[in-house]
Coordinates of C-alpha atoms and ligand atoms in Angstrom, one line a residue:
X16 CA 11.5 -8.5 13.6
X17 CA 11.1 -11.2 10.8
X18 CA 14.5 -12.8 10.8
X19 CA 14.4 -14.2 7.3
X20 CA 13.2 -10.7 6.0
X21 CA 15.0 -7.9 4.2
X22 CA 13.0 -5.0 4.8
X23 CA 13.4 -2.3 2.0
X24 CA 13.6 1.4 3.2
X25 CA 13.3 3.3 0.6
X26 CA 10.4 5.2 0.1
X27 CA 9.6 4.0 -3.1
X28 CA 8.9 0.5 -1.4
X29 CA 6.9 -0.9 0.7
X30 CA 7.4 -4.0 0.3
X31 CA 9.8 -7.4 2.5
X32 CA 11.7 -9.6 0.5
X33 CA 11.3 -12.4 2.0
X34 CA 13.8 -15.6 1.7
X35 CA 13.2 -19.4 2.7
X36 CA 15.7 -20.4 5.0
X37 CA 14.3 -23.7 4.5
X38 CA 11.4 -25.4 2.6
X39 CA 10.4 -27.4 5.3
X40 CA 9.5 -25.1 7.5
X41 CA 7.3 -22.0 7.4
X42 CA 7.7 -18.5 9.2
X43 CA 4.5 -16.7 10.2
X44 CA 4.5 -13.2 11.7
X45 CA 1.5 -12.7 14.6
X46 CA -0.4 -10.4 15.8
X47 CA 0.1 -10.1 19.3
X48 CA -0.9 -6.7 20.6
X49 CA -3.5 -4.2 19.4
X50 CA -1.3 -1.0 18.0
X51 CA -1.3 2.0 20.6
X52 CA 0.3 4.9 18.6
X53 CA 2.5 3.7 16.1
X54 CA 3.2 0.2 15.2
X55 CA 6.5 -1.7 17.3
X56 CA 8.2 -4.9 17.0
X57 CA 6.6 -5.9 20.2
X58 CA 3.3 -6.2 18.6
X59 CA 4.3 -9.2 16.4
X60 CA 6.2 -12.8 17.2
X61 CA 7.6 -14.9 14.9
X62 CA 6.9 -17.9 15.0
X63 CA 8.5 -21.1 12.9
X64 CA 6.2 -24.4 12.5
X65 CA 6.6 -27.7 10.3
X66 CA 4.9 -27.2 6.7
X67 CA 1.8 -29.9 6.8
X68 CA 0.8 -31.6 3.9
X69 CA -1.2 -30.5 1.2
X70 CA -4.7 -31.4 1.4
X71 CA -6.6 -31.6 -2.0
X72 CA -8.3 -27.9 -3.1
X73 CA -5.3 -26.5 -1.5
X74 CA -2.1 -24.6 -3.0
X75 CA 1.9 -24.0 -1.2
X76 CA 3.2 -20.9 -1.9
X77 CA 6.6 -19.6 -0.8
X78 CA 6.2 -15.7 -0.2
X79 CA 8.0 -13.5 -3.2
X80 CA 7.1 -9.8 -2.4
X81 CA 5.2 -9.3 1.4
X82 CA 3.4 -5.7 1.1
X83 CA 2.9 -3.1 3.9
X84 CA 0.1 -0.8 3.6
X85 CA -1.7 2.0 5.6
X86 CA -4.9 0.1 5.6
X87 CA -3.4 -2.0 8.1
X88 CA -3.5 0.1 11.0
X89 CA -7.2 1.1 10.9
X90 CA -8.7 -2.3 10.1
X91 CA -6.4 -4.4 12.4
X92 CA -8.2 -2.3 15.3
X93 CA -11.2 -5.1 14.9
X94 CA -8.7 -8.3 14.3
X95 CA -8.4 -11.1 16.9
X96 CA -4.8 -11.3 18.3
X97 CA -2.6 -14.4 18.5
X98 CA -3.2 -14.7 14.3
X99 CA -1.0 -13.9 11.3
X100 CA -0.6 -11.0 10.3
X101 CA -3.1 -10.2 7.6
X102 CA -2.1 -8.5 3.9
X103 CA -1.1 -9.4 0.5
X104 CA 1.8 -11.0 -0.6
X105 CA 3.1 -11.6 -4.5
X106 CA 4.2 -15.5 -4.0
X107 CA 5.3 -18.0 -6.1
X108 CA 3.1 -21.7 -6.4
X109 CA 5.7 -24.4 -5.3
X110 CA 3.1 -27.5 -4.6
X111 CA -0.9 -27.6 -5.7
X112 CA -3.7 -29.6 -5.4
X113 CA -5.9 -27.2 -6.5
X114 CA -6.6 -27.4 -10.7
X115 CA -6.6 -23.5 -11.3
X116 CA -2.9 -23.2 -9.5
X117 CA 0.0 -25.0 -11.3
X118 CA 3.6 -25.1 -9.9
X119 CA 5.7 -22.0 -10.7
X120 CA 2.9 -20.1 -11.5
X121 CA 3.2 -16.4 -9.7
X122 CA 0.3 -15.0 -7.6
X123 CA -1.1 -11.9 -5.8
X124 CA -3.3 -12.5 -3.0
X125 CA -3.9 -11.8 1.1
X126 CA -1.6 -15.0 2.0
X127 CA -0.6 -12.5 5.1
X128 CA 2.8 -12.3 6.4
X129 CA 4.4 -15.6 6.0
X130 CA 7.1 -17.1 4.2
X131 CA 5.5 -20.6 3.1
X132 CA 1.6 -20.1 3.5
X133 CA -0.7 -22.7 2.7
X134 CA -4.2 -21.9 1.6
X135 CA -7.4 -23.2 -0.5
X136 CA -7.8 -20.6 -2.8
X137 CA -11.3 -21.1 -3.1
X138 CA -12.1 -19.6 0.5
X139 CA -9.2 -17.7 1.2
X140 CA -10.7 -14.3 3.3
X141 CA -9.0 -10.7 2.5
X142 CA -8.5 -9.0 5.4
X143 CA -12.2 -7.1 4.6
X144 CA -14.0 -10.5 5.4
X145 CA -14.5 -11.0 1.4
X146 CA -13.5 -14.4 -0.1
X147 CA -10.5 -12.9 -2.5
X148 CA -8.4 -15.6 -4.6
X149 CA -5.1 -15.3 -5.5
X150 CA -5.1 -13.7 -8.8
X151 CA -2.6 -15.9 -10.8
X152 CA 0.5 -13.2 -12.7
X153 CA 0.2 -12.9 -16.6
X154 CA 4.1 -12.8 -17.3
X155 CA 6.0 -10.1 -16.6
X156 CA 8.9 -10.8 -18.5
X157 CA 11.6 -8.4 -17.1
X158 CA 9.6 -6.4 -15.2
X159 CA 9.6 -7.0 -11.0
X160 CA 7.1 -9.3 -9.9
X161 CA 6.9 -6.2 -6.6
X162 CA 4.5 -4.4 -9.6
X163 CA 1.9 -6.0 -8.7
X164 CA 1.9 -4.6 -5.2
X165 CA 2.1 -1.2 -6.5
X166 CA 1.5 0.4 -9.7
X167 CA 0.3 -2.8 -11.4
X168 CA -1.8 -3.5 -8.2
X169 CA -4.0 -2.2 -5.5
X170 CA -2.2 1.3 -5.1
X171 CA -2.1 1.4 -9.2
X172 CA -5.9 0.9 -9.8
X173 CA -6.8 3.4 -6.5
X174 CA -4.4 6.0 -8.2
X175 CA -6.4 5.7 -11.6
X176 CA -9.4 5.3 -11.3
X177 CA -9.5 7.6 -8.1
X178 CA -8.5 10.6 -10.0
X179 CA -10.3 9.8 -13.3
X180 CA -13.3 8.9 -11.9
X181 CA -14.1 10.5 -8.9
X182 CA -12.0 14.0 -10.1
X183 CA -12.1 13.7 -13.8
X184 CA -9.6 16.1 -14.3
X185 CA -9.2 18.2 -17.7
X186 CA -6.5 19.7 -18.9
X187 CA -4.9 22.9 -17.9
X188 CA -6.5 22.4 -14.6
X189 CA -4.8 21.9 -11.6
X190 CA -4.5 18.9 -9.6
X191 CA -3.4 18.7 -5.7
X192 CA -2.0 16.1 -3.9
X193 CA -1.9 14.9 -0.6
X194 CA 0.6 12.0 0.6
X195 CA 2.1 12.7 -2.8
X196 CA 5.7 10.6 -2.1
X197 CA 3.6 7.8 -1.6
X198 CA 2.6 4.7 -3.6
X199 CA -0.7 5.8 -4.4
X200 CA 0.3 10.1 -4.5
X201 CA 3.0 9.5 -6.4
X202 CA 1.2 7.9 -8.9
X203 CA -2.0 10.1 -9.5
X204 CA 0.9 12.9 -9.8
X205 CA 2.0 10.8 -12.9
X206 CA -1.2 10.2 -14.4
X207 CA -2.9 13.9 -13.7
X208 CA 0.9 15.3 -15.9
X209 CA -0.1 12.9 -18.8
X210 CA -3.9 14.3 -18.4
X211 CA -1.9 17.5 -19.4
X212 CA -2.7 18.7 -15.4
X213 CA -0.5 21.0 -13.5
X214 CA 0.4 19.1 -10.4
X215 CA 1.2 20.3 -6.8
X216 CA 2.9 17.5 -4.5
X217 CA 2.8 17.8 -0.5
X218 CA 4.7 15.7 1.3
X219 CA 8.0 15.7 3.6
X220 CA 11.7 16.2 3.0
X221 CA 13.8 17.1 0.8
X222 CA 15.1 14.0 -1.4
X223 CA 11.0 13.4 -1.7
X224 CA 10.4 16.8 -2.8
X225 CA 13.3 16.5 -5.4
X226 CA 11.8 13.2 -6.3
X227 CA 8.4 14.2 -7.2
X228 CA 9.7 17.0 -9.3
X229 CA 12.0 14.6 -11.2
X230 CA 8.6 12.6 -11.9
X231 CA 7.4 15.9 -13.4
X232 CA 5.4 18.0 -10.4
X233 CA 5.1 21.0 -11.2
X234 CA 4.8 22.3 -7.5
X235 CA 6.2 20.6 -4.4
X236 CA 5.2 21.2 -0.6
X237 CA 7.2 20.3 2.4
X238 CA 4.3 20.4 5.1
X239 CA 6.7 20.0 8.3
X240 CA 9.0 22.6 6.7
X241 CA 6.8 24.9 5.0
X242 CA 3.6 27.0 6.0
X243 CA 1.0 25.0 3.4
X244 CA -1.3 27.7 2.9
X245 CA 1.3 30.7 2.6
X246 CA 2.9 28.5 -0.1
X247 CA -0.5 27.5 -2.0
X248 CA -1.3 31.4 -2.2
X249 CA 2.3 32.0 -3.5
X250 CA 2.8 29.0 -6.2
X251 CA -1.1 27.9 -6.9
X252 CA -2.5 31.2 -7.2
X253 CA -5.0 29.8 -9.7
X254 CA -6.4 27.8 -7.4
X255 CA -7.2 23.7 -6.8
X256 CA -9.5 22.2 -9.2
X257 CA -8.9 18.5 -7.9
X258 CA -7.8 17.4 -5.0
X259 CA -6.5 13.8 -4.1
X260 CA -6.6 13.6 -0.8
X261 CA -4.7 10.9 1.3
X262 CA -3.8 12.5 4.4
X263 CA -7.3 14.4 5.9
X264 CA -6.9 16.1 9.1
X265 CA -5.8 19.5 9.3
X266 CA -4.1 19.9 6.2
X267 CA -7.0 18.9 4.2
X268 CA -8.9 22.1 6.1
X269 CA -6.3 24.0 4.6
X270 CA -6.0 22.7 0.8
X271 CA -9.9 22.9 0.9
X272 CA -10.0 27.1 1.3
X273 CA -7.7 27.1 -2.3
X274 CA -10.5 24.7 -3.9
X275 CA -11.7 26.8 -7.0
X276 CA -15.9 26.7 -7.8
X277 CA -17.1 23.3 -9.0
X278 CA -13.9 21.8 -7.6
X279 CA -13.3 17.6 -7.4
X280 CA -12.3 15.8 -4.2
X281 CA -11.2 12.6 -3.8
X282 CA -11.0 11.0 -0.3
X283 CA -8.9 8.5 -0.9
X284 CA -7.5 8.1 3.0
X285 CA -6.9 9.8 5.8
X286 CA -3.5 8.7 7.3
X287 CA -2.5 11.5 9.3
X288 CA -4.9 9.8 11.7
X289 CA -4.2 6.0 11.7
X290 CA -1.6 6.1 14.2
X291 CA -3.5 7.6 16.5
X292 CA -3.4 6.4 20.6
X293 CA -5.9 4.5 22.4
X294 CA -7.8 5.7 25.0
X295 CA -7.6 3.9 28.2
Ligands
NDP16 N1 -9.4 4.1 -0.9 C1 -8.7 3.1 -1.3 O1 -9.1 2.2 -2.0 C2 -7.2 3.2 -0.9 C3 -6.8 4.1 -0.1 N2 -5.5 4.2 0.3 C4 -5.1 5.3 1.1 O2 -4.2 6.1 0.4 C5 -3.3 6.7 1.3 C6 -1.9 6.5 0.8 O3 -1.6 5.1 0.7 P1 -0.2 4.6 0.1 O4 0.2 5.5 -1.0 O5 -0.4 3.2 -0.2 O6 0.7 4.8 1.4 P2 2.3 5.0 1.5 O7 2.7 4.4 2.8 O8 3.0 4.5 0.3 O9 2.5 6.5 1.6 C7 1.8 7.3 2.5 C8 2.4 8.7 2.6 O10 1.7 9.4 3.6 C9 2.6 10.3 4.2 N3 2.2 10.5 5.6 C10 2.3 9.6 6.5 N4 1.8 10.1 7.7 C11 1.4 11.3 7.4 C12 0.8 12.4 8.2 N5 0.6 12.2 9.5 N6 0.5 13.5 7.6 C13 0.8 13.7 6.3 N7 1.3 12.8 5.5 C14 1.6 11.6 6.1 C15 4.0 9.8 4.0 O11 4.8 10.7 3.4 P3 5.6 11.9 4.1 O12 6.6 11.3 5.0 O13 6.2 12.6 2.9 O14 4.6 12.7 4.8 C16 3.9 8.6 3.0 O15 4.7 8.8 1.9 C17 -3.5 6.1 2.7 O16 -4.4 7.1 3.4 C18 -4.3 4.9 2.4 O17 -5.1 4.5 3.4 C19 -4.5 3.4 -0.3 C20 -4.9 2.4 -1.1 C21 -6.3 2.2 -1.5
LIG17 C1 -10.5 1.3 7.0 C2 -9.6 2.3 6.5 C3 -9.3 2.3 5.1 C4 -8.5 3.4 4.6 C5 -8.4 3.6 3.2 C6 -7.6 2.5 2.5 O1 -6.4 2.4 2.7 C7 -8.3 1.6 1.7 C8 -7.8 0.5 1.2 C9 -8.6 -0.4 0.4 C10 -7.7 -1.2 -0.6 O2 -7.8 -0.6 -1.9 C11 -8.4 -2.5 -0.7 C12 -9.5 -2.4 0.1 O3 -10.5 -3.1 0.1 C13 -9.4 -1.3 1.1 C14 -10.6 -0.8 1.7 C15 -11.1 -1.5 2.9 C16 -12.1 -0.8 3.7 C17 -13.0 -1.7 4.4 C18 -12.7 -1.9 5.9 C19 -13.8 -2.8 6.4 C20 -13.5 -3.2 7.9 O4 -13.6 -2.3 8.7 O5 -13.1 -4.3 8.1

């Protein structure tokens, strides 16, 4: 799909490594066709144009860490086609004219899906039509730049402050998870043990299931395997107190009837429904 792109399968990332084949060129990834159903190659074209020169206010980046997010499906139903593909990227500064960006500083920002973008910082659009600059990196010494795409980013700071604001949990009570394999789920799992919560985990298969527990869970779900509320009457007899919910749909129906009195919900997203089909 993006030929200079290693795409990294694992569940724990959602991110492309992305390498230059050459620093004279760029690679951009459009946005050719609307989704119907699930995402396909067909919907994107790679394209490969000459790098202009810099312009002053303006900053070259070569792409690090290119991020793939639910978001993307819902909000590129309203996007023109025939653009880049919107998103953010962690991307390293290799050429400024901008005084705020130096050379070899790293960055996190919506450069979209490209390998060399060029932008001016100062009016760069996220793909919610807000002007969002690239944040520049405080060092991260050894840790992976990819961190701020996940726990150190976006999914991080929706994990926190998701669950200990909107659900405040306390502990002893008992926190429930939706999506819970995921960047963000997997996450408020994490915080919510160190709250002193007891945690229940739905998500699918086995290795994810054996994963969360390994993270600490205290109860795991496999929704395509297992009957959801049969097994939240068995193993969560005391019932939800919070619930952080990133799936809606019909299994949000059913986590809601274990919801004890005074219960916390946070809607975080509702993926089950992003892939859905157009209707012609
Ligand atoms: N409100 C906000 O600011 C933010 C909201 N979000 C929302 O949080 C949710 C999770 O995002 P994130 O963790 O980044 O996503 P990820 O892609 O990392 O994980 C999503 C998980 O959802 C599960 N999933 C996918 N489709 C379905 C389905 N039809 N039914 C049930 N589960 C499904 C998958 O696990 P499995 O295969 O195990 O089912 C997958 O692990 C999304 O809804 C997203 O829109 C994310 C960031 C910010
Ligand atoms: C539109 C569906 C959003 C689903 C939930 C989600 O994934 C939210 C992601 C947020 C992320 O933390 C950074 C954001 O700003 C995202 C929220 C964006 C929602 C605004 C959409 C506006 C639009 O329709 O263009």
């Amino acid at each position: 799909m993006f030929p200079c792109a290693r795409i990294l399968s694992s569940f724990q990332s959602r991110t492309i490594l992305t390498r230059a084949l050459s620093t004279m060129t760029t690679k951009k990834l459009l946005f050719v066709k609307h989704f119907d159903g699930e995402p396909k190659p067909s919907d994107f074209k790679v394209v490969e144009e000459k790098i202009p020169a810099l312009k002053d206010g303006e900053v070259q980046f070569e792409a690090l860490f290119i991020s793939v997010d639910p978001y993307m499906r819902p909000v590129s139903v309203g996007k023109p086609l025939g653009q880049k593909m919107f998103g953010a990227q962690v991307a390293r500064v290799t050429e400024s004219k901008h005084p705020k960006y130096k050379k070899g500083d790293n960055v996190v920002g919506y450069m979209g899906w490209e390998t060399h973008p060029i932008c001016n910082p100062d009016t760069l659009e996220s793909p919610f039509g807000a002007i969002e600059k690239p944040l520049v990196l405080p060092d991260f010494k050894k840790l992976p730049l990819s961190l701020a795409l996940g726990v150190l980013g976006m999914p991080g700071n929706t994990a926190y402050f998701g669950l200990t604001e909107l659900c405040q949990p306390k502990p002893g009570e008992t926190v429930c998870i939706s999506g819970a394999a995921g960047a963000v789920g997997s996450l408020v799992g994490q915080i919510a043990k160190n709250l002193g919560c007891k945690v229940v985990g739905i998500a699918n298969k086995k290795e994810k299931l054996d994963w969360l527990q390994s993270l600490g869970f205290d109860v795991t779900i496999d929704y395509k395997e297992e009957n959801v509320d049969k097994m939240l009457s068995e193993k969560v007899p005391q019932g939800i107190d919070c619930y952080f919910d990133n799936v809606g749909g019909e299994m949000s129906s059913t986590v809601l009837s274990h919801m004890n009195m005074f219960g916390r919900v946070a809607v975080c997203g509702a993926i089950a429904g992003y892939n859905a089909k157009l209707h012609h």
